[in-house]
Amino acid sequence: MKAVHCLNGPNLNLLGSREPELYGSATLDSIAADLAAVCAARGIVLHFRQSNHEGDLVDWVQDAGRKGEPIILNAGAYTHTSIALQDAIRAAKAKVIEVHLSNVHAREDFRRHSYISPVAQGVILGFGALSYRLALDACIALAMASES
Ligand code: DQA
């Protein structure tokens, strides 16, 4: 695996100050730094992005899928609403690991449905910032398995 994309949806730019009792105290920058350190040690290029706009996420999914590069995706609230993101993942045949900081199944009912899960390779949720690290480990393990 030469590159990995970590794409973050709406309001995740506010991590650290946003409902820390749900999402923890780590900022998105600190999560990016953690992933970047792991990637640098392995010679993997990390494309770490955040947008509050659905279309940006669709563009980035298409781009990663075109290049055959895996995606760690926390689509935020678009997880529960975005047919466009599901379509983009399907169309681009993108390899996606869905990530959430919080355990969405232990929250409001509307968070229990994900448009991403049916087209994801797997889902990691509920471990706070560690969810991202676990997703990166999974990405690396899957890539090694498919390369050997
Ligand atoms: C989230 C869970 C979503 O339901 C919520 O809308 C978010 C964050 C999480 O990481 O726990 O924005 O994706």
mmCIF file of C-alpha atoms and ligand atoms in Angstrom:
data_model
loop_
_atom_site.group_PDB
_atom_site.id
_atom_site.type_symbol
_atom_site.label_atom_id
_atom_site.label_comp_id
_atom_site.label_asym_id
_atom_site.label_seq_id
_atom_site.Cartn_x
_atom_site.Cartn_y
_atom_site.Cartn_z
ATOM 1 C CA MET A 1 0.000 0.000 0.000
ATOM 2 C CA LYS A 2 1.540 3.281 -1.124
ATOM 3 C CA ALA A 3 -1.144 5.695 0.084
ATOM 4 C CA VAL A 4 -4.172 5.801 2.327
ATOM 5 C CA HIS A 5 -6.941 8.394 2.547
ATOM 6 C CA CYS A 6 -8.574 9.433 5.809
ATOM 7 C CA LEU A 7 -11.714 11.423 5.030
ATOM 8 C CA ASN A 8 -13.736 13.248 7.658
ATOM 9 C CA GLY A 9 -17.178 14.752 7.342
ATOM 10 C CA PRO A 10 -19.114 17.595 8.921
ATOM 11 C CA ASN A 11 -18.322 19.004 12.349
ATOM 12 C CA LEU A 12 -15.305 16.788 12.836
ATOM 13 C CA ASN A 13 -13.156 19.926 12.520
ATOM 14 C CA LEU A 14 -14.567 20.776 15.968
ATOM 15 C CA LEU A 15 -13.223 17.679 17.708
ATOM 16 C CA GLY A 16 -11.640 18.490 21.029
ATOM 17 C CA SER A 17 -14.288 21.049 21.945
ATOM 18 C CA ARG A 18 -17.348 19.329 20.419
ATOM 19 C CA GLU A 19 -19.313 17.316 22.999
ATOM 20 C CA PRO A 20 -16.141 15.845 24.572
ATOM 21 C CA GLU A 21 -18.245 13.497 26.709
ATOM 22 C CA LEU A 22 -19.228 11.772 23.435
ATOM 23 C CA TYR A 23 -16.236 12.321 21.201
ATOM 24 C CA GLY A 24 -13.307 12.703 23.612
ATOM 25 C CA SER A 25 -10.694 15.413 23.913
ATOM 26 C CA ALA A 26 -8.476 14.563 20.930
ATOM 27 C CA THR A 27 -8.509 17.131 18.143
ATOM 28 C CA LEU A 28 -8.653 16.179 14.479
ATOM 29 C CA ASP A 29 -5.092 17.520 14.138
ATOM 30 C CA SER A 30 -3.873 15.183 16.871
ATOM 31 C CA ILE A 31 -5.589 12.220 15.184
ATOM 32 C CA ALA A 32 -3.972 13.213 11.891
ATOM 33 C CA ALA A 33 -0.553 13.446 13.585
ATOM 34 C CA ASP A 34 -0.985 9.992 15.119
ATOM 35 C CA LEU A 35 -1.869 8.411 11.767
ATOM 36 C CA ALA A 36 0.872 10.372 9.994
ATOM 37 C CA ALA A 37 3.504 8.961 12.374
ATOM 38 C CA VAL A 38 2.400 5.378 11.677
ATOM 39 C CA CYS A 39 2.291 6.017 7.924
ATOM 40 C CA ALA A 40 5.693 7.751 7.867
ATOM 41 C CA ALA A 41 7.298 4.789 9.642
ATOM 42 C CA ARG A 42 5.948 2.498 6.907
ATOM 43 C CA GLY A 43 6.572 4.742 3.913
ATOM 44 C CA ILE A 44 2.845 5.243 3.297
ATOM 45 C CA VAL A 45 1.523 8.593 2.044
ATOM 46 C CA LEU A 46 -1.405 9.809 4.154
ATOM 47 C CA HIS A 47 -4.061 12.056 2.614
ATOM 48 C CA PHE A 48 -5.946 13.360 5.641
ATOM 49 C CA ARG A 49 -8.914 15.610 4.853
ATOM 50 C CA GLN A 50 -12.024 17.107 6.432
ATOM 51 C CA SER A 51 -14.982 18.904 4.903
ATOM 52 C CA ASN A 52 -18.384 20.094 6.038
ATOM 53 C CA HIS A 53 -19.629 19.654 2.444
ATOM 54 C CA GLU A 54 -20.990 16.388 1.092
ATOM 55 C CA GLY A 55 -19.768 17.005 -2.461
ATOM 56 C CA ASP A 56 -16.156 17.351 -1.305
ATOM 57 C CA LEU A 57 -16.377 13.923 0.287
ATOM 58 C CA VAL A 58 -17.896 12.484 -2.905
ATOM 59 C CA ASP A 59 -15.030 13.978 -4.957
ATOM 60 C CA TRP A 60 -12.405 12.572 -2.596
ATOM 61 C CA VAL A 61 -13.993 9.101 -2.569
ATOM 62 C CA GLN A 62 -14.025 9.107 -6.381
ATOM 63 C CA ASP A 63 -10.387 10.205 -6.466
ATOM 64 C CA ALA A 64 -9.180 7.530 -4.026
ATOM 65 C CA GLY A 65 -11.265 4.852 -5.739
ATOM 66 C CA ARG A 66 -9.842 5.786 -9.153
ATOM 67 C CA LYS A 67 -6.347 5.322 -7.754
ATOM 68 C CA GLY A 68 -7.253 2.070 -6.002
ATOM 69 C CA GLU A 69 -6.202 3.536 -2.655
ATOM 70 C CA PRO A 70 -8.021 2.596 0.575
ATOM 71 C CA ILE A 71 -10.136 5.014 2.570
ATOM 72 C CA ILE A 72 -10.728 5.395 6.298
ATOM 73 C CA LEU A 73 -14.039 7.242 6.343
ATOM 74 C CA ASN A 74 -15.773 9.031 9.169
ATOM 75 C CA ALA A 75 -18.619 10.630 7.277
ATOM 76 C CA GLY A 76 -20.066 12.163 10.467
ATOM 77 C CA ALA A 77 -23.800 12.810 10.136
ATOM 78 C CA TYR A 78 -23.648 12.065 6.375
ATOM 79 C CA THR A 79 -23.217 8.440 7.466
ATOM 80 C CA HIS A 80 -26.909 8.410 8.268
ATOM 81 C CA THR A 81 -28.192 10.422 5.312
ATOM 82 C CA SER A 82 -25.946 10.235 2.267
ATOM 83 C CA ILE A 83 -27.066 8.076 -0.629
ATOM 84 C CA ALA A 84 -24.571 10.116 -2.683
ATOM 85 C CA LEU A 85 -21.662 8.834 -0.616
ATOM 86 C CA GLN A 86 -22.885 5.235 -0.854
ATOM 87 C CA ASP A 87 -23.217 5.638 -4.628
ATOM 88 C CA ALA A 88 -19.720 7.160 -4.867
ATOM 89 C CA ILE A 89 -18.168 4.252 -2.942
ATOM 90 C CA ARG A 90 -20.014 1.727 -5.153
ATOM 91 C CA ALA A 91 -19.208 3.530 -8.391
ATOM 92 C CA ALA A 92 -15.534 3.997 -7.571
ATOM 93 C CA LYS A 93 -15.253 0.460 -6.145
ATOM 94 C CA ALA A 94 -13.496 2.191 -3.273
ATOM 95 C CA LYS A 95 -12.193 0.113 -0.375
ATOM 96 C CA VAL A 96 -13.610 1.801 2.700
ATOM 97 C CA ILE A 97 -13.246 1.206 6.398
ATOM 98 C CA GLU A 98 -16.032 3.081 8.177
ATOM 99 C CA VAL A 99 -15.005 4.715 11.426
ATOM 100 C CA HIS A 100 -16.819 6.428 14.279
ATOM 101 C CA LEU A 101 -15.478 7.827 17.504
ATOM 102 C CA SER A 102 -18.690 7.126 19.395
ATOM 103 C CA ASN A 103 -20.690 3.917 19.633
ATOM 104 C CA VAL A 104 -23.507 5.034 17.349
ATOM 105 C CA HIS A 105 -25.589 1.991 18.341
ATOM 106 C CA ALA A 106 -25.741 3.188 21.934
ATOM 107 C CA ARG A 107 -27.127 6.582 20.921
ATOM 108 C CA GLU A 108 -30.250 7.914 19.174
ATOM 109 C CA ASP A 109 -32.099 5.508 16.873
ATOM 110 C CA PHE A 110 -31.384 7.608 13.774
ATOM 111 C CA ARG A 111 -27.662 6.947 14.232
ATOM 112 C CA ARG A 112 -28.153 3.186 14.021
ATOM 113 C CA HIS A 113 -28.623 3.284 10.268
ATOM 114 C CA SER A 114 -25.570 3.792 8.087
ATOM 115 C CA TYR A 115 -25.536 4.290 4.312
ATOM 116 C CA ILE A 116 -21.810 3.524 4.420
ATOM 117 C CA SER A 117 -21.820 0.132 6.196
ATOM 118 C CA PRO A 118 -23.347 -1.892 3.297
ATOM 119 C CA VAL A 119 -20.520 -0.791 1.001
ATOM 120 C CA ALA A 120 -17.691 -0.812 3.570
ATOM 121 C CA GLN A 121 -15.158 -3.578 4.063
ATOM 122 C CA GLY A 122 -15.664 -3.211 7.802
ATOM 123 C CA VAL A 123 -16.699 -0.848 10.556
ATOM 124 C CA ILE A 124 -14.798 0.282 13.666
ATOM 125 C CA LEU A 125 -16.652 2.375 16.198
ATOM 126 C CA GLY A 126 -16.853 3.394 19.802
ATOM 127 C CA PHE A 127 -13.159 3.658 20.678
ATOM 128 C CA GLY A 128 -12.751 7.411 20.393
ATOM 129 C CA ALA A 129 -9.577 8.498 18.599
ATOM 130 C CA LEU A 130 -8.325 4.908 18.837
ATOM 131 C CA SER A 131 -10.971 3.924 16.259
ATOM 132 C CA TYR A 132 -8.864 5.692 13.617
ATOM 133 C CA ARG A 133 -5.672 3.929 14.646
ATOM 134 C CA LEU A 134 -7.417 0.558 14.598
ATOM 135 C CA ALA A 135 -8.782 1.326 11.138
ATOM 136 C CA LEU A 136 -5.309 2.193 9.877
ATOM 137 C CA ASP A 137 -3.949 -1.058 11.340
ATOM 138 C CA ALA A 138 -6.749 -2.928 9.547
ATOM 139 C CA CYS A 139 -5.950 -1.138 6.272
ATOM 140 C CA ILE A 140 -2.287 -2.067 6.550
ATOM 141 C CA ALA A 141 -3.059 -5.694 7.445
ATOM 142 C CA LEU A 142 -5.523 -6.032 4.548
ATOM 143 C CA ALA A 143 -3.034 -4.516 2.108
ATOM 144 C CA MET A 144 -0.264 -6.853 3.300
ATOM 145 C CA ALA A 145 -2.568 -9.850 2.939
ATOM 146 C CA SER A 146 -3.533 -8.879 -0.615
ATOM 147 C CA GLU A 147 0.086 -8.157 -1.624
ATOM 148 C CA SER A 148 1.475 -11.494 -0.363
HETATM 149 C C1 DQA B 1 -19.748 10.267 14.406
HETATM 150 C C2 DQA B 1 -21.155 9.772 14.755
HETATM 151 C C3 DQA B 1 -22.199 10.486 13.931
HETATM 152 O O1 DQA B 1 -23.497 10.029 14.289
HETATM 153 C C4 DQA B 1 -22.131 11.983 14.185
HETATM 154 O O2 DQA B 1 -23.068 12.655 13.366
HETATM 155 C C5 DQA B 1 -20.773 12.529 14.000
HETATM 156 C C6 DQA B 1 -19.639 11.770 14.548
HETATM 157 C C7 DQA B 1 -18.677 9.629 15.298
HETATM 158 O O3 DQA B 1 -17.503 9.668 14.921
HETATM 159 O O4 DQA B 1 -18.988 9.116 16.381
HETATM 160 O O5 DQA B 1 -20.584 13.623 13.490
HETATM 161 O O6 DQA B 1 -19.468 9.902 13.069
#
